[in-house]
Short mmCIF file of C-alpha atoms in Angstrom, two decimals:
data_model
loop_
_atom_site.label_atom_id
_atom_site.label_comp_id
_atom_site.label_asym_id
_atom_site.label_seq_id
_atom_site.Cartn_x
_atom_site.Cartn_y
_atom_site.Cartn_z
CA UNK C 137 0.00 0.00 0.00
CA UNK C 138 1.58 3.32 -0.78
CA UNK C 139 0.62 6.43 0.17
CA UNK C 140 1.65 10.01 -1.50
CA UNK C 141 2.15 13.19 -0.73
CA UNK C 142 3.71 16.51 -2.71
CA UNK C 143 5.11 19.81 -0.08
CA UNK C 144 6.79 22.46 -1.98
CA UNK C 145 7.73 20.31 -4.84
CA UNK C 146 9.26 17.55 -2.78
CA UNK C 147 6.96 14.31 -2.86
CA UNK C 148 6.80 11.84 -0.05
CA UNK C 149 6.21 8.36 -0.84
CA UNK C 150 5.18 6.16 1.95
CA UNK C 151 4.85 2.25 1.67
CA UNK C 152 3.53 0.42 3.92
CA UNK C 153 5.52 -2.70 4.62
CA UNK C 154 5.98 -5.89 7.44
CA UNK C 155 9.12 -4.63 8.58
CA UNK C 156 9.48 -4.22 12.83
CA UNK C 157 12.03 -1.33 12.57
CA UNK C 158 10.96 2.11 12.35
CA UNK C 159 12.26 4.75 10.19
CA UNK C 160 13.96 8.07 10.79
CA UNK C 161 15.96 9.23 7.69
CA UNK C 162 16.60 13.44 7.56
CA UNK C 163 17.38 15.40 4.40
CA UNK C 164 19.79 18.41 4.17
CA UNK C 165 17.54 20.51 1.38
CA UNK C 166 14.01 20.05 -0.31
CA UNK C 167 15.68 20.94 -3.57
CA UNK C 168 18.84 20.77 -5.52
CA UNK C 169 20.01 22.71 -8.23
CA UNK C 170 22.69 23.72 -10.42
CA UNK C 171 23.16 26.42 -13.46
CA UNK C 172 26.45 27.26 -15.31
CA UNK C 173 27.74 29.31 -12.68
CA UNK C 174 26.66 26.40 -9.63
CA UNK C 175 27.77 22.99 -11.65
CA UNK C 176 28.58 21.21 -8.21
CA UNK C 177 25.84 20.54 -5.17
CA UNK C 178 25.69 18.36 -2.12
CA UNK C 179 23.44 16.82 -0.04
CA UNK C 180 22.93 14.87 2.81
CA UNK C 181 20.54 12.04 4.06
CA UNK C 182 20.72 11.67 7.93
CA UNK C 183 19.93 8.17 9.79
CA UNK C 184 18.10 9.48 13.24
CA UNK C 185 16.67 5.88 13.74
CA UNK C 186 18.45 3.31 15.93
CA UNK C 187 18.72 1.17 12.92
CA UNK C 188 21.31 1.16 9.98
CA UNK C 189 19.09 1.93 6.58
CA UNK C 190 20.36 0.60 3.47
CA UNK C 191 19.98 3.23 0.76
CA UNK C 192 19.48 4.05 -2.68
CA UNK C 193 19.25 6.78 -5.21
CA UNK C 194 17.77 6.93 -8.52
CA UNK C 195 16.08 9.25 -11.03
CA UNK C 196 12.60 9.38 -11.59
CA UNK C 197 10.02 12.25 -13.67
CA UNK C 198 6.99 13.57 -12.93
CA UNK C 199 4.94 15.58 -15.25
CA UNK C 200 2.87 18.66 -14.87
CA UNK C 201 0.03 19.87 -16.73
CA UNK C 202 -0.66 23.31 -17.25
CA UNK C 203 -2.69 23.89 -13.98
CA UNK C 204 -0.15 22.56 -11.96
CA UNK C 205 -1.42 19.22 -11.70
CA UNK C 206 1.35 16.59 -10.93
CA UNK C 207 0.87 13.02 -12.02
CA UNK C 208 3.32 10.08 -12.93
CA UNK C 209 5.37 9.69 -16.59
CA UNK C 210 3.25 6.41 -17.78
CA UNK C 211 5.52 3.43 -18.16
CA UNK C 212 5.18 3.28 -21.83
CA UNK C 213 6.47 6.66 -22.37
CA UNK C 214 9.16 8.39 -23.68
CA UNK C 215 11.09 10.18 -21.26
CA UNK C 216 10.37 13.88 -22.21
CA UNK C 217 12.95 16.09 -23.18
CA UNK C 218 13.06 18.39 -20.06
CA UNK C 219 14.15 15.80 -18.07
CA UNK C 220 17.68 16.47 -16.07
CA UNK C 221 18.99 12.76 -16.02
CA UNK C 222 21.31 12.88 -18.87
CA UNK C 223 22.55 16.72 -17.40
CA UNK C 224 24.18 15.21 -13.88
CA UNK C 225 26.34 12.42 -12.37
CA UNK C 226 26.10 11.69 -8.99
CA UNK C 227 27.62 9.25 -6.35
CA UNK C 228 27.59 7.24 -4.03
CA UNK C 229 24.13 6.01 -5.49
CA UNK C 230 23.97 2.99 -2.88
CA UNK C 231 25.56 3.12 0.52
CA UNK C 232 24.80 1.63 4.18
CA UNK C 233 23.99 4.37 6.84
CA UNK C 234 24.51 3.35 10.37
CA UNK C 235 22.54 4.79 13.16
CA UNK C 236 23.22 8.74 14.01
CA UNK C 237 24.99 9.08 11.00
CA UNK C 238 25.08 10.81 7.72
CA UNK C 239 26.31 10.16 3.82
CA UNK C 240 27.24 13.33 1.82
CA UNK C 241 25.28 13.11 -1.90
CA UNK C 242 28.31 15.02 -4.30
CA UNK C 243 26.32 16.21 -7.61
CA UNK C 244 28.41 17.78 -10.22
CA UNK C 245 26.62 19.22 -14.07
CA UNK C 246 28.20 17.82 -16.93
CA UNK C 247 29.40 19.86 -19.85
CA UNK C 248 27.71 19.91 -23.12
CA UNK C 249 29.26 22.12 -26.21
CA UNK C 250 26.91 24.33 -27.62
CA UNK C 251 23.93 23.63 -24.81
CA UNK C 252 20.75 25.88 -25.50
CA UNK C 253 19.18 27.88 -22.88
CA UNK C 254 16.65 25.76 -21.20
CA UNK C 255 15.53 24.23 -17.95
CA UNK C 256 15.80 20.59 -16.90
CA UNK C 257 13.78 18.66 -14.12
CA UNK C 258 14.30 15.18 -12.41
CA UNK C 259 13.61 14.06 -9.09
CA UNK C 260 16.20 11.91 -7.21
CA UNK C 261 14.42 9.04 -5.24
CA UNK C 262 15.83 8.32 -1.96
CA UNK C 263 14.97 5.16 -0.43
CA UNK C 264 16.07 3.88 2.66
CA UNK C 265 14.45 1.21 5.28
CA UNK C 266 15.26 -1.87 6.58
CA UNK C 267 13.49 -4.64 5.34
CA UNK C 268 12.72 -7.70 7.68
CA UNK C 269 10.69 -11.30 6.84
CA UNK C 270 8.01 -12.55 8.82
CA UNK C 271 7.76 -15.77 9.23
CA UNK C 272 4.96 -17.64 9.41
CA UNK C 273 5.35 -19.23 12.51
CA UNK C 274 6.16 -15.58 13.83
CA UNK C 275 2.74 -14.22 11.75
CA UNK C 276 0.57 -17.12 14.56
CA UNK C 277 2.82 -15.68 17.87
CA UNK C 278 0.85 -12.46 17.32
CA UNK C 279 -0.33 -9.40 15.25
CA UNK C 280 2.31 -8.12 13.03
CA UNK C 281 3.62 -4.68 13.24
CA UNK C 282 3.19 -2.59 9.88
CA UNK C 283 5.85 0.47 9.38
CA UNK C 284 6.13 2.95 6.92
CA UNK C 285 9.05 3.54 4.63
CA UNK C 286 9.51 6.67 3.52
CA UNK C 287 10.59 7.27 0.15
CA UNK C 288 11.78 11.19 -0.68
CA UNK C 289 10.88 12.39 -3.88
CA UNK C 290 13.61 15.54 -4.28
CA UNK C 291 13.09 17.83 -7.06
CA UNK C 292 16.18 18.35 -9.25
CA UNK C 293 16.63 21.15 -11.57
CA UNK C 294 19.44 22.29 -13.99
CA UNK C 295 19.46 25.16 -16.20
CA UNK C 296 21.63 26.36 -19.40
CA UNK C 297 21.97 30.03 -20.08
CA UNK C 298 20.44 32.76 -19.20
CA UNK C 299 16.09 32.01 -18.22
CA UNK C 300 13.80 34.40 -17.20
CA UNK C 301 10.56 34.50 -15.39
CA UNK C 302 7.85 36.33 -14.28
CA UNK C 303 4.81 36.30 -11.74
CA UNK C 304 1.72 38.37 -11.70
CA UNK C 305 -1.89 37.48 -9.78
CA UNK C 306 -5.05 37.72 -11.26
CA UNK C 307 -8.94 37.41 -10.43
CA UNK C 308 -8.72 38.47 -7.09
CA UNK C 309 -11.71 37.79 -4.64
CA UNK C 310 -12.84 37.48 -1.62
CA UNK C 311 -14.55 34.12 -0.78
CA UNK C 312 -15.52 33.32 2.83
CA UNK C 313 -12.71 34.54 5.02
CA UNK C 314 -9.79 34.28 2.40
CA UNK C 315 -8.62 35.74 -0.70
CA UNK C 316 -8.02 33.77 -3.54
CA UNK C 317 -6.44 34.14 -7.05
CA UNK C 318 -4.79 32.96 -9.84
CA UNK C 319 -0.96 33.11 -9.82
CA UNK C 320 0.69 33.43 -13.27
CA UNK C 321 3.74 32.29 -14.01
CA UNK C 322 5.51 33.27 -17.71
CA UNK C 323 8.88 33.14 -19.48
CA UNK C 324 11.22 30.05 -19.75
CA UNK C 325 11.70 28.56 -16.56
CA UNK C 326 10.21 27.82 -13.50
CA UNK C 327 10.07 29.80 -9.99
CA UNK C 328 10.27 28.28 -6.19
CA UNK C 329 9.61 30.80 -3.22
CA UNK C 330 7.24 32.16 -0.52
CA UNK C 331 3.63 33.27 -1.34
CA UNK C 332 2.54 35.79 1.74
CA UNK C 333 -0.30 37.92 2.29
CA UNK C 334 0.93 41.19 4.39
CA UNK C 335 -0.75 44.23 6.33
CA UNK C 336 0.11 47.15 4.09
CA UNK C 337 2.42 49.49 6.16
CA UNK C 338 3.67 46.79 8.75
CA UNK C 339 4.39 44.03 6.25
CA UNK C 340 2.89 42.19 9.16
CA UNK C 341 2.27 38.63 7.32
CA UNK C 342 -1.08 37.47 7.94
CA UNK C 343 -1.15 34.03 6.03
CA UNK C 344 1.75 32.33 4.10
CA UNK C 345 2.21 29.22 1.59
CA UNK C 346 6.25 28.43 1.79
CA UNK C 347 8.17 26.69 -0.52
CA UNK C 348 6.23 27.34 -3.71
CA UNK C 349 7.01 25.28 -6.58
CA UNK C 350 5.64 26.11 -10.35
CA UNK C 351 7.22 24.89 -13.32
CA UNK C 352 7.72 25.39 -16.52
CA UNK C 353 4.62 23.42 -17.91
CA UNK C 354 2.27 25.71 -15.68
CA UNK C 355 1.26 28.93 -16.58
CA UNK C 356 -1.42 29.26 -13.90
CA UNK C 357 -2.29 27.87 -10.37
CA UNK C 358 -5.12 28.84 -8.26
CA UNK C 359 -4.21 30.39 -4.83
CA UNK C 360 -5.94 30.72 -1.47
CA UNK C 361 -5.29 32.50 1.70
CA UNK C 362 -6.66 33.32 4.53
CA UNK C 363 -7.83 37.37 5.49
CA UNK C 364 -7.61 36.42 8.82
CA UNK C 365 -10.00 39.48 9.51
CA UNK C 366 -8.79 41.99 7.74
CA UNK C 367 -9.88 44.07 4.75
CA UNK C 368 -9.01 43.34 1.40
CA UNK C 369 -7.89 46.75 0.47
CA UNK C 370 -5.60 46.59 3.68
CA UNK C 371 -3.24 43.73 2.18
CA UNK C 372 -1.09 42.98 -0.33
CA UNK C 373 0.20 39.66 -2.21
CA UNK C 374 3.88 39.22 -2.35
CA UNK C 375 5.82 36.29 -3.96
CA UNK C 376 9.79 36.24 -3.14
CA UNK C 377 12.14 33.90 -4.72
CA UNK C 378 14.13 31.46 -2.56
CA UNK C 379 17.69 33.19 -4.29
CA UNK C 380 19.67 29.92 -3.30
CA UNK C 381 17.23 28.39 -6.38
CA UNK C 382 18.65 30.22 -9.24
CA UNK C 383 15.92 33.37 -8.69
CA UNK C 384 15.38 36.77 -7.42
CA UNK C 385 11.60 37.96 -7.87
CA UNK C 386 9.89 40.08 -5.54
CA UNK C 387 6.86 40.31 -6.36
CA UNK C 388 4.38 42.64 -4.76
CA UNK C 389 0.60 44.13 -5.79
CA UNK C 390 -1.90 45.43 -3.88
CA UNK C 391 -5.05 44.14 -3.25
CA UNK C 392 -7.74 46.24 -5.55
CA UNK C 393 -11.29 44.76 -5.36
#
């Protein structure tokens, strides 16, 4: 039984499995990138459990429509040409990590001559557990003990050249306690930041959605957040770029209903 789950851009995968350890694995980032002028990255998986985990990395895509939908490449298709696979090497992709430990990730961008200016997207699949059988004779001793393994989906993205983007909101209302919009996202790659809704003046935030992920297949995403008692013409929508994630956009517009 598996059970999914997508925050900021980073998906959890949990499956269920008859295992008697639990699991406790820590990640260093929910995202890693690298442009021309950041070809090298590093990251780090941490065992917190009592257990060692036996780990293992690999690439896998997800696709996006142009609402912002996420769903799974189908089997029987070809691997679309955005994806960063063929862009990165990466090692170690299997190691053993004992208990209160951790295992540095080193990512480096290869070189391609004469590389057009675009935007590539993987995620890297880390999966670590510790797997144990149940016997049958065990399975009539007593109920057996189901825990999770956690798989982390982490989003990958490279760019080439120079990309731009923008971010504007649109259809503004009010609807029972909370504004919501459309965000719209244009240009040539995607953006990953903080969506707030501040007091004009203070800057006080009222309501917040961190870690923000729209990409390059989505040109619009519907937004809600919460008033939290104030009036509309007393607030304004900000987006700001996470600038370790190849962006800078500070977005701000007031609130004009």
């Amino acid at each position: 039984m598996k059970y999914k789950k997508s925050i900021g851009g980073l998906l959890f995968t949990c499956v269920f499995l008859l295992s008697l350890p639990t699991w406790g694995i820590g990640l260093s980032a929910f995202r890693i990138y690298m442009d021309q002028d950041q070809r090298d990255a590093t990251f780090t998986v941490y065992n917190r459990d009592t257990l060692p985990q036996d780990c293992s990395l690999k690439f896998k895509y997800y696709q996006f429509d142009s609402l912002g939908n996420m769903s799974v490449l189908p089997t029987d298709a070809a691997m679309p040409g955005n994806s960063a696979e063929n862009w990165v090497r990466f090692s170690p992709r299997n190691f053993l990590l004992s208990p209160a430990n951790a295992q540095t990730i080193k990512f480096s961008m290869r070189r391609k001559a004469n590389a057009q200016p675009k935007e590539y997207r993987s995620y890297v699949v880390i999966d670590c557990g510790v797997e144990e059988k149940i016997s049958e004779k065990n399975n009539q001793d007593g109920p057996i003990r189901v825990s999770p393994k956690l798989l982390h989906n982490v989003p990958l993205i490279v760019r080439t050249g120079e990309l731009q983007a923008n971010v504007t909101f649109d259809n503004i209302k009010v609807d029972n306690g909370a504004l919501s919009f459309d965000l719209l996202r244009t240009g040539n790659r995607s953006v990953f930041g903080d969506l707030k809704l501040v007091e004009k003046g203070s800057d006080k935030v009222i309501s917040e959605l961190k870690m923000l992920s729209i990409y390059t297949e989505t040109s619009k995403k519907a937004q809600r957040l919460s008033l939290d008692g104030h009036q509309p013409q007393d607030v304004q929508i900000q987006f700001i770029e996470d600038q370790r994630y190849g962006g800078s956009l500070n977005i701000k517009q007031d609130v004009n209903i």
